[in-house]
Tab-separated table of C-alpha atoms and ligand atoms in Angstrom:
chain	number	residue	atom	x	y	z
A	717	MET	CA	25.798	23.027	20.366
A	718	ASP	CA	24.218	24.087	17.245
A	719	ASN	CA	20.853	22.558	17.384
A	720	LEU	CA	19.769	23.805	20.824
A	721	ALA	CA	15.952	24.294	20.900
A	722	LEU	CA	13.172	25.343	23.238
A	723	ALA	CA	9.580	24.189	22.636
A	724	TYR	CA	6.411	25.964	23.763
A	725	TYR	CA	2.937	24.461	23.931
A	726	ARG	CA	-0.462	26.157	24.764
A	727	VAL	CA	-4.043	25.450	24.901
A	728	SER	CA	-6.427	28.340	25.889
A	729	SER	CA	-8.390	26.249	28.427
A	730	LYS	CA	-8.848	22.784	29.735
A	731	ARG	CA	-11.724	21.968	27.705
A	732	GLN	CA	-9.578	22.491	24.417
A	733	GLY	CA	-8.806	18.900	24.884
A	734	ASP	CA	-9.257	18.092	21.324
A	735	ARG	CA	-6.897	16.826	18.613
A	736	TRP	CA	-4.312	19.658	19.352
A	737	SER	CA	-4.208	19.108	23.051
A	738	LEU	CA	-1.048	19.847	24.637
A	739	VAL	CA	0.209	16.356	24.426
A	740	ALA	CA	-0.482	16.441	20.640
A	741	GLN	CA	1.377	19.591	20.209
A	742	GLN	CA	4.253	17.979	22.157
A	743	GLU	CA	4.355	14.705	20.041
A	744	ALA	CA	4.484	16.728	16.825
A	745	VAL	CA	7.199	19.203	18.002
A	746	GLN	CA	9.368	16.228	19.216
A	747	LYS	CA	8.978	14.343	16.223
A	748	VAL	CA	10.090	17.271	13.994
A	749	ALA	CA	12.834	17.863	16.536
A	750	ARG	CA	14.022	14.224	16.093
A	751	GLN	CA	13.720	14.594	12.285
A	752	ARG	CA	15.819	17.515	11.959
A	753	SER	CA	18.429	16.490	15.090
A	754	TYR	CA	17.322	19.436	17.301
A	755	SER	CA	17.869	18.777	20.884
A	756	ILE	CA	15.269	20.255	23.080
A	757	ALA	CA	16.584	21.635	26.209
A	758	LEU	CA	13.440	23.060	27.778
A	759	GLU	CA	9.801	22.496	27.163
A	760	CYS	CA	7.079	25.111	28.609
A	761	GLN	CA	3.437	25.148	28.427
A	762	ASP	CA	0.528	27.110	29.362
A	763	VAL	CA	-3.076	26.718	29.708
A	764	LYS	CA	-4.318	30.177	28.968
A	765	SER	CA	-5.394	32.518	26.364
A	766	GLY	CA	-3.161	33.630	23.777
A	767	SER	CA	-4.211	37.261	23.742
A	768	SER	CA	-2.055	38.148	26.724
A	769	MET	CA	1.885	37.897	27.416
A	770	ASP	CA	1.031	37.299	30.826
A	771	ARG	CA	1.986	33.512	30.783
A	772	SER	CA	4.355	31.845	33.236
A	773	GLY	CA	5.392	29.336	30.708
A	774	LEU	CA	5.845	31.816	27.972
A	775	ARG	CA	7.763	34.256	30.411
A	776	LYS	CA	10.036	31.189	31.417
A	777	ILE	CA	10.629	30.458	27.608
A	778	LEU	CA	11.516	34.053	26.831
A	779	ALA	CA	13.767	34.447	29.815
A	780	GLU	CA	15.521	31.472	28.266
A	781	VAL	CA	15.706	32.846	24.858
A	782	GLU	CA	17.406	36.001	26.320
A	783	THR	CA	20.156	33.940	27.605
A	784	GLY	CA	21.323	33.507	23.835
A	785	GLN	CA	22.176	30.175	23.772
A	786	TYR	CA	19.328	28.516	21.888
A	787	ASN	CA	18.925	28.372	17.864
A	788	TYR	CA	15.228	27.604	17.749
A	789	LEU	CA	11.977	28.031	19.429
A	790	LEU	CA	9.585	25.385	18.332
A	791	VAL	CA	5.801	25.651	18.285
A	792	TRP	CA	3.118	23.799	16.801
A	793	ARG	CA	1.422	26.943	15.236
A	794	LEU	CA	2.424	30.394	15.824
A	795	ASN	CA	-0.745	31.118	17.322
A	796	ARG	CA	0.222	29.189	20.170
A	797	LEU	CA	2.904	31.604	20.947
A	798	THR	CA	0.411	34.534	20.749
A	799	ARG	CA	-2.847	35.663	19.147
A	800	SER	CA	-1.793	39.386	19.041
A	801	LEU	CA	0.304	40.602	16.323
A	802	ALA	CA	1.762	43.456	18.828
A	803	ASP	CA	2.782	40.615	21.178
A	804	PHE	CA	4.310	38.712	18.252
A	805	LEU	CA	6.395	41.571	17.195
A	806	LYS	CA	7.872	41.872	20.781
A	807	MET	CA	8.726	38.028	20.751
A	808	THR	CA	10.172	38.339	17.176
A	809	ALA	CA	12.481	41.105	18.219
A	810	ILE	CA	13.558	39.301	21.403
A	811	CYS	CA	14.252	36.150	19.413
A	812	GLN	CA	16.069	38.172	16.669
A	813	ASP	CA	18.437	39.637	19.202
A	814	ASN	CA	19.460	36.397	20.570
A	815	ASP	CA	19.709	34.678	16.929
A	816	THR	CA	16.936	32.222	18.092
A	817	GLN	CA	14.530	31.177	14.936
A	818	ILE	CA	10.811	30.588	15.722
A	819	VAL	CA	9.956	27.390	14.027
A	820	SER	CA	6.278	26.747	13.383
A	821	LEU	CA	5.435	23.213	12.107
A	822	MET	CA	2.237	24.249	10.536
A	823	GLU	CA	3.662	27.439	9.110
A	824	PRO	CA	7.084	26.809	7.791
A	825	ALA	CA	8.978	29.746	6.729
A	826	GLN	CA	12.376	30.411	5.514
A	827	GLU	CA	15.260	31.572	7.772
A	828	ASP	CA	15.448	35.055	7.039
A	829	ALA	CA	13.939	38.405	7.037
A	830	ILE	CA	11.278	37.312	4.426
A	831	GLY	CA	10.645	34.286	6.573
A	832	ARG	CA	10.207	36.290	9.666
A	833	LEU	CA	7.851	38.784	7.756
A	834	GLN	CA	5.918	35.701	6.248
A	835	GLN	CA	5.461	34.563	10.048
A	836	GLN	CA	4.185	38.158	10.654
A	837	ILE	CA	1.802	37.916	8.039
A	838	TYR	CA	0.382	34.610	9.348
A	839	VAL	CA	-0.310	36.159	12.727
A	840	MET	CA	-1.625	39.033	11.691
A	841	PHE	CA	-4.044	37.350	9.240
A	842	GLY	CA	-4.840	34.974	12.005
A	843	GLU	CA	-5.606	37.900	14.274
A	844	TRP	CA	-7.898	39.219	11.792
A	845	GLN	CA	-9.474	36.284	10.581
A	846	LEU	CA	-10.651	35.367	14.453
A	847	GLY	CA	-12.675	38.283	14.846
A	848	VAL	CA	-14.542	36.181	17.158
A	849	LEU	CA	-11.320	36.257	19.515
A	850	LYS	CA	-11.538	40.000	19.830
A	851	ASP	CA	-15.380	39.554	21.077
A	852	ASN	CA	-14.207	37.117	23.675
A	853	GLN	CA	-11.444	39.476	24.610
A	854	LYS	CA	-13.898	42.161	25.132
A	855	MET	CA	-15.889	40.004	27.172
A	856	ALA	CA	-13.121	39.177	29.285
A	857	TYR	CA	-12.146	42.731	29.605
A	858	GLN	CA	-15.651	43.664	30.622
A	859	GLN	CA	-15.618	41.037	33.230
A	860	LYS	CA	-12.086	42.192	34.426
A	861	MET	CA	-13.323	45.729	34.760
A	862	ASN	CA	-16.497	44.784	36.611
A	863	GLU	CA	-14.149	43.044	39.174
A	864	GLY	CA	-12.040	46.041	39.423
A	865	LYS	CA	-8.987	44.570	37.795
A	866	LEU	CA	-6.635	46.092	35.329
A	867	LEU	CA	-7.004	45.260	31.866
A	868	SER	CA	-3.466	44.645	30.758
A	869	SER	CA	-0.135	44.382	32.085
A	870	SER	CA	0.827	47.524	30.035
A	871	VAL	CA	0.583	50.546	31.715
A	872	PRO	CA	1.407	54.159	30.929
A	873	LEU	CA	4.520	55.992	31.870
A	874	GLY	CA	4.500	56.631	35.706
A	875	TYR	CA	3.195	53.377	36.704
A	876	GLU	CA	4.242	49.705	36.878
A	877	TYR	CA	2.188	46.745	36.747
A	878	VAL	CA	2.491	44.559	39.985
A	879	ALA	CA	0.200	41.559	40.281
A	880	GLY	CA	-2.922	43.217	38.834
A	881	GLN	CA	-2.481	46.536	40.205
A	882	ALA	CA	-0.866	49.844	39.019
A	883	LYS	CA	1.962	51.215	41.330
A	884	VAL	CA	3.394	54.593	40.938
A	885	VAL	CA	7.098	54.617	39.690
A	886	ALA	CA	8.426	57.892	41.561
A	887	ALA	CA	10.956	58.638	38.953
A	888	GLU	CA	8.451	58.288	36.014
A	889	SER	CA	5.565	60.261	37.844
A	890	GLN	CA	7.945	63.039	38.088
A	891	ILE	CA	8.411	63.147	34.345
A	892	VAL	CA	4.618	63.118	33.925
A	893	GLN	CA	4.140	65.773	36.593
A	894	TYR	CA	6.870	67.850	34.782
A	895	ILE	CA	5.014	67.696	31.484
A	896	TYR	CA	1.867	68.738	32.740
A	897	ALA	CA	3.297	71.634	34.577
A	898	GLU	CA	5.426	72.920	31.637
A	899	TYR	CA	2.410	72.445	29.257
A	900	SER	CA	0.200	73.995	31.764
A	901	LEU	CA	2.327	77.340	31.194
A	902	GLY	CA	1.385	77.500	27.745
A	903	ARG	CA	4.767	78.112	26.221
A	904	LEU	CA	5.948	74.880	24.928
A	905	GLY	CA	4.329	72.479	22.385
A	906	TYR	CA	4.837	68.574	22.286
A	907	ARG	CA	8.062	68.690	20.286
A	908	LYS	CA	9.730	71.155	22.625
A	909	LEU	CA	8.491	69.073	25.694
A	910	ALA	CA	10.008	66.162	24.387
A	911	GLU	CA	13.246	67.632	24.003
A	912	CYS	CA	13.382	69.129	27.294
A	913	ILE	CA	12.490	65.564	28.949
A	914	HIS	CA	15.343	64.308	27.141
A	915	GLN	CA	17.830	66.923	28.473
A	916	LYS	CA	16.418	66.976	31.981
A	917	PHE	CA	15.433	63.216	32.721
A	918	ASP	CA	17.317	61.523	29.832
A	919	TYR	CA	14.298	59.879	28.776
A	920	ALA	CA	13.025	59.613	25.141
A	921	LEU	CA	9.617	60.462	24.380
A	922	THR	CA	8.190	61.255	20.939
A	923	PRO	CA	6.100	64.315	20.496
A	924	ASN	CA	3.322	61.985	20.013
A	925	GLY	CA	4.026	60.441	23.053
A	926	VAL	CA	3.950	63.572	24.945
A	927	ALA	CA	0.585	64.495	23.595
A	928	LYS	CA	-0.653	60.903	24.669
A	929	ILE	CA	0.379	61.813	28.362
A	930	LEU	CA	-1.267	64.824	28.325
A	931	ARG	CA	-4.651	63.515	27.195
A	932	ASN	CA	-4.410	60.472	29.303
A	933	ARG	CA	-7.043	60.993	32.079
A	934	VAL	CA	-5.567	58.085	33.917
A	935	TYR	CA	-3.287	60.336	35.497
A	936	THR	CA	-6.020	61.764	37.540
A	937	GLY	CA	-6.847	58.281	38.844
A	938	VAL	CA	-9.784	57.671	36.716
A	939	LEU	CA	-9.905	55.332	33.777
A	940	GLU	CA	-12.463	55.432	31.091
A	941	ASN	CA	-12.844	53.332	28.033
A	942	GLN	CA	-15.391	51.579	26.029
A	943	TYR	CA	-16.026	49.144	29.215
A	944	GLY	CA	-16.748	51.883	31.620
A	945	ARG	CA	-15.305	54.293	34.319
A	946	GLN	CA	-13.112	53.024	36.865
A	947	ALA	CA	-11.853	55.140	39.840
A	948	ASN	CA	-9.906	52.684	41.751
A	949	LEU	CA	-7.276	51.314	39.326
A	950	PHE	CA	-4.782	53.839	39.055
A	951	PRO	CA	-3.214	55.893	41.990
A	952	ARG	CA	-3.618	59.775	41.007
A	953	ILE	CA	-0.595	61.663	39.755
A	954	ILE	CA	-2.030	64.837	38.375
A	955	GLU	CA	-4.984	66.936	39.920
A	956	ASP	CA	-8.217	67.446	37.969
A	957	ARG	CA	-7.848	70.984	38.037
A	958	GLN	CA	-4.420	70.905	36.393
A	959	PHE	CA	-5.851	68.211	33.868
A	960	GLU	CA	-8.693	70.130	32.792
A	961	HIS	CA	-6.646	73.177	32.343
A	962	VAL	CA	-4.157	71.265	30.173
A	963	GLN	CA	-7.364	69.998	28.040
A	964	ARG	CA	-8.332	73.519	27.419
A	965	ILE	CA	-4.765	74.543	26.173
A	966	ARG	CA	-4.813	71.604	24.025
A	967	GLN	CA	-8.288	72.223	22.380
A	968	SER	CA	-7.640	76.047	22.052
A	969	ARG	CA	-4.280	74.816	19.962
A	970	GLN	CA	-6.096	72.170	18.109
A	971	VAL	CA	-8.397	74.642	16.295
A	972	THR	CA	-5.621	75.813	14.118
A	973	LYS	CA	-3.993	72.253	13.799
A	974	LYS	CA	-4.992	69.828	11.233
A	975	HIS	CA	-7.335	67.038	11.918
A	976	ALA	CA	-5.806	63.534	12.012
A	977	SER	CA	-7.650	61.475	9.767
A	978	ASN	CA	-5.965	57.987	9.373
A	979	GLU	CA	-3.512	58.126	12.406
A	980	PHE	CA	-1.606	55.019	11.353
A	981	LEU	CA	-0.451	57.239	8.307
A	982	GLN	CA	1.099	59.870	10.588
A	983	HIS	CA	4.797	60.286	10.008
A	984	LYS	CA	4.846	57.346	7.697
A	985	VAL	CA	4.379	58.791	4.297
A	986	VAL	CA	7.734	59.737	2.972
A	987	CYS	CA	8.145	62.762	0.829
A	988	PRO	CA	9.693	61.536	-2.592
A	989	VAL	CA	11.170	64.948	-2.907
A	990	CYS	CA	12.927	65.663	0.396
A	991	GLY	CA	12.594	62.475	2.354
A	992	GLY	CA	10.585	64.131	5.030
A	993	SER	CA	7.257	62.803	6.400
A	994	LEU	CA	3.953	64.136	4.869
A	995	THR	CA	1.407	65.961	6.741
A	996	PRO	CA	-2.350	65.513	6.711
A	997	THR	CA	-4.697	68.360	5.388
A	998	HIS	CA	-8.089	68.850	4.019
A	999	MET	CA	-10.000	70.866	1.740
A	1000	ILE	CA	-13.492	71.407	1.554
A	1001	ARG	CA	-15.291	72.054	-1.470
A	1002	GLY	CA	-19.039	72.170	-1.801
A	1003	HIS	CA	-20.182	69.861	0.796
A	1004	ARG	CA	-17.376	67.526	0.679
A	1005	GLN	CA	-14.164	67.133	2.387
A	1006	TYR	CA	-10.989	66.189	0.572
A	1007	ASP	CA	-8.221	64.738	2.586
A	1008	TYR	CA	-4.720	65.169	1.328
A	1009	TRP	CA	-1.111	64.407	2.616
A	1010	TYR	CA	1.357	66.985	1.667
A	1011	CYS	CA	5.011	68.044	2.385
A	1012	ALA	CA	4.973	70.938	4.582
A	1013	ARG	CA	8.593	71.726	4.283
A	1014	SER	CA	9.031	75.510	3.014
A	1015	ALA	CA	12.298	74.299	1.324
A	1016	CYS	CA	10.757	71.419	-0.432
A	1017	SER	CA	9.134	71.685	-3.981
A	1018	GLY	CA	6.662	69.388	-2.448
A	1019	ILE	CA	4.171	66.781	-3.332
A	1020	ARG	CA	0.368	66.249	-2.548
A	1021	ILE	CA	-1.501	63.104	-2.786
A	1022	ASN	CA	-5.217	62.490	-2.023
A	1023	GLU	CA	-5.729	60.214	0.889
A	1024	ALA	CA	-8.426	57.968	-0.707
A	1025	ASP	CA	-5.910	57.303	-3.506
A	1026	LEU	CA	-3.037	56.605	-1.252
A	1027	LEU	CA	-5.241	54.027	0.821
A	1028	ALA	CA	-6.816	52.478	-2.419
A	1029	GLN	CA	-3.213	52.119	-3.818
A	1030	LEU	CA	-2.220	50.500	-0.394
A	1031	ASP	CA	-5.208	48.277	-0.248
A	1032	ALA	CA	-4.577	46.969	-4.007
A	1033	HIS	CA	-0.964	46.308	-3.082
A	1034	LEU	CA	-1.976	44.433	0.236
A	1035	MET	CA	-4.606	42.499	-1.431
A	1036	THR	CA	-2.123	41.131	-4.179
A	1037	LEU	CA	0.426	40.154	-1.491
A	1038	ILE	CA	-2.389	38.272	0.401
A	1039	ASP	CA	-3.298	36.540	-2.875
A	1040	ASN	CA	0.184	35.706	-3.834
A	1041	HIS	CA	1.349	34.587	-0.500
A	1042	LEU	CA	-1.629	33.662	1.782
A	1043	ARG	CA	-4.873	32.741	-0.061
A	1044	GLU	CA	-3.785	29.263	-1.577
A	1045	ARG	CA	-1.723	28.534	1.441
A	1046	LEU	CA	-4.716	28.884	3.861
A	1047	LEU	CA	-6.898	26.758	1.611
A	1048	GLU	CA	-4.391	24.285	1.242
A	1049	GLU	CA	-4.039	24.030	4.839
A	1050	ILE	CA	-7.432	23.315	5.358
A	1051	ARG	CA	-7.357	20.615	2.942
A	1052	GLN	CA	-4.591	19.155	4.793
A	1053	ARG	CA	-5.831	19.778	8.087
A	1054	SER	CA	-9.154	18.159	7.600
A	1055	VAL	CA	-9.299	15.053	9.602
A	1056	MET	CA	-11.639	13.744	7.181
A	1057	LYS	CA	-9.871	11.629	4.591
A	1058	PRO	CA	-12.701	9.855	2.878
A	1059	MET	CA	-12.672	6.380	4.514
A	1060	VAL	CA	-13.299	4.677	0.959
A	1061	SER	CA	-11.171	1.842	1.759
A	1062	GLN	CA	-13.196	0.962	4.884
A	1063	MET	CA	-16.407	1.277	3.038
A	1064	ILE	CA	-18.074	-1.961	2.855
A	1065	ASP	CA	-19.039	-3.058	-0.800
A	1066	GLN	CA	-22.676	-4.201	-0.370
A	1067	THR	CA	-22.635	-6.241	-3.662
A	1068	LYS	CA	-19.813	-8.159	-2.100
A	1069	LEU	CA	-21.797	-8.759	0.937
A	1070	PHE	CA	-24.857	-10.113	-1.054
A	1071	GLN	CA	-22.447	-12.445	-2.920
A	1072	GLN	CA	-21.066	-13.693	0.191
A	1073	PHE	CA	-24.532	-14.465	1.312
A	1074	GLU	CA	-25.531	-16.283	-1.880
A	1075	THR	CA	-22.385	-18.409	-1.476
A	1076	GLY	CA	-23.029	-19.114	2.112
A	1077	GLU	CA	-20.270	-17.381	3.546
A	1078	LEU	CA	-22.599	-15.134	5.287
A	1079	SER	CA	-25.761	-16.175	7.376
A	1080	SER	CA	-28.574	-13.860	7.085
A	1081	GLU	CA	-27.981	-12.552	10.561
A	1082	GLU	CA	-24.428	-11.875	9.749
A	1083	LEU	CA	-25.602	-10.114	6.401
A	1084	ALA	CA	-27.948	-7.860	8.193
A	1085	GLU	CA	-25.412	-6.904	10.718
A	1086	GLN	CA	-22.645	-6.018	8.101
A	1087	LEU	CA	-25.299	-4.137	6.042
A	1088	ALA	CA	-26.190	-2.051	9.270
A	1089	GLN	CA	-22.534	-1.488	9.979
A	1090	ALA	CA	-21.888	-0.405	6.192
A	1091	LYS	CA	-24.873	2.117	6.711
A	1092	VAL	CA	-23.227	3.682	9.734
A	1093	ILE	CA	-19.772	3.980	7.955
A	1094	LYS	CA	-21.473	5.676	4.996
A	1095	GLN	CA	-23.235	8.262	7.095
A	1096	ARG	CA	-19.759	8.868	9.145
A	1097	VAL	CA	-18.147	9.545	5.729
A	1098	THR	CA	-20.996	11.768	4.504
A	1099	THR	CA	-20.727	13.732	7.895
A	1100	ASN	CA	-17.168	14.477	7.563
A	1101	GLN	CA	-17.325	15.377	4.006
A	1102	ILE	CA	-19.762	17.785	4.935
A	1103	ALA	CA	-17.871	19.223	7.912
A	1104	GLN	CA	-14.820	19.693	5.651
A	1105	LYS	CA	-17.055	21.539	2.971
A	1106	GLN	CA	-18.437	23.816	5.903
A	1107	LEU	CA	-14.859	24.649	6.812
A	1108	GLU	CA	-13.841	25.382	3.497
A	1109	LEU	CA	-16.788	27.663	2.854
A	1110	LYS	CA	-16.171	29.518	6.069
A	1111	VAL	CA	-12.565	30.225	4.997
A	1112	ARG	CA	-13.566	31.301	1.557
A	1113	GLY	CA	-16.353	33.356	2.860
A	1114	LEU	CA	-13.650	35.022	4.976
A	1115	LEU	CA	-11.540	35.726	2.176
A	1116	SER	CA	-14.355	36.958	-0.029
A	1117	LYS	CA	-15.240	39.391	2.945
A	1118	LEU	CA	-11.611	40.587	2.840
A	1119	ASP	CA	-12.031	41.110	-1.065
A	1120	GLN	CA	-15.258	43.246	-0.072
A	1121	THR	CA	-14.202	45.290	2.665
A	1122	GLY	CA	-10.498	45.550	1.788
A	1123	THR	CA	-7.574	45.788	3.958
A	1124	GLU	CA	-8.079	48.692	6.176
A	1125	GLY	CA	-8.298	46.791	9.232
A	1126	LEU	CA	-5.126	44.818	8.382
A	1127	LEU	CA	-3.242	48.195	7.602
A	1128	ALA	CA	-4.257	49.653	10.588
A	1129	GLY	CA	-2.819	46.812	12.624
A	1130	LEU	CA	0.372	46.759	10.799
A	1131	ASP	CA	3.468	48.173	12.626
A	1132	ILE	CA	4.149	50.645	9.631
A	1133	ASP	CA	7.736	51.690	9.460
A	1134	HIS	CA	7.184	53.993	6.460
A	1135	ILE	CA	5.421	54.074	3.109
A	1136	GLU	CA	7.189	55.163	-0.107
A	1137	ILE	CA	5.478	57.109	-2.837
A	1138	ASN	CA	7.081	58.290	-5.974
A	1139	GLY	CA	6.805	61.769	-7.735
A	1140	LEU	CA	3.809	60.408	-9.832
A	1141	LYS	CA	1.970	59.622	-6.586
A	1142	GLN	CA	2.222	56.079	-6.928
A	1143	VAL	CA	2.770	54.055	-3.735
A	1144	THR	CA	5.905	52.089	-4.497
A	1145	GLY	CA	6.694	50.694	-1.094
A	1146	LEU	CA	5.509	49.602	2.200
A	1147	PHE	CA	7.950	48.716	5.099
A	1148	ILE	CA	7.054	47.403	8.428
A	1149	GLN	CA	8.714	46.664	11.653
A	1150	PRO	CA	10.413	44.349	12.507
A	1151	VAL	CA	11.986	44.142	8.923
A	1152	PRO	CA	11.957	47.877	7.899
A	1153	LYS	CA	14.385	47.241	4.998
A	1154	ILE	CA	12.023	44.978	3.119
A	1155	ASN	CA	9.723	46.249	0.581
A	1156	LEU	CA	6.323	44.411	1.290
A	1157	PHE	CA	5.414	45.204	-2.182
A	1158	LYS	CA	8.755	43.475	-3.612
A	1159	LEU	CA	8.416	40.612	-1.719
A	1160	GLY	CA	8.940	38.160	-4.801
A	1161	ASP	CA	11.927	40.136	-6.112
A	1162	VAL	CA	13.872	40.390	-2.970
A	1163	ASP	CA	16.729	38.096	-2.932
A	1164	THR	CA	18.575	37.772	0.627
B	861	ZN	ZN1	9.323	67.304	0.813
């Protein structure tokens, strides 16, 4: 069948039983499915926060998607699927692999790469917009940490997540131990180590991945983060002494290394001359430090671009993108979403009431009653108008905040594939996952 669909509904808690309760989501989705002649084969739902992928309904849906028989995954809004851009990217990848299109009722998008990108921007924007959510998440994490539970189901190499616990995976822990042992000898760097692991274990790790493993204290059985220190969540894989030894080697090597300024730019900025990726460096003049990205290849005639300039250009481009694709859309949505259609038709014309009283159609008692009712309705209309205004103000406030603070947060949150600059040090392209072939800055011009 060509129109086989799955549907997914979610509310974050039982209390959220308002307009967009599970039933309302289901009704809206089913209605659209009927209109478009989609046949819904399976509906799943969760009463759980969208900040984690650990949801039974979602797991079931994704498992179904992976059978490859479905054309559509229907949701009321994308944020029902997830609140996290990272998780959304994972889901998009699964759906793309299986030719399943994610269809959101409230965020219609084209059925192509640009449409998927558009969806991604919606999720990204939502994620950023609801900074509150992050705070909630932090509180939930704190709570979990206090209870001695794992924060997330994604655990580092060497472990697997089993029902809230981290368990050692023997084969993987051997890789970790090998990395520590070899690095301790002080002969190999991250890149060489990554190659060795590939040969010896047939396991792919980037040099950066190796570095991450070497600085992750979790392997000593201690988890430290902003929420505190927990010694009972991860079993030990590496002895303290070896870990400290490795840290000393890393530090001694780092002295000569360039500092990492904006990590999200690492390996992302493409040299317009040789096509390699640019390396960060800095220069100190007087009391000021200037950050640059430059091509370190000796065979390349090279380029050097000021980091602040690079970021400013990226920011300007992204702002334009948001302006062109999102700002109006968001405001329009608020207008549409507002429950508060002015109930003018229902408003009782007071003059008419007095006329009816004069002609004897209404008794004085009835008049009083009708006038009182009219007053209540009038108040209700005003309250609703105020609520809508407030909502609109809030969104406008958010947008203007974006205008003031810029897009740095958004940039760091994007899964950047690469950034193109030209010989004149102009940023000409931003390419992100999962559509690395589409230049975000040329969205309007691209035709697919
Ligand atoms: Zn170059």
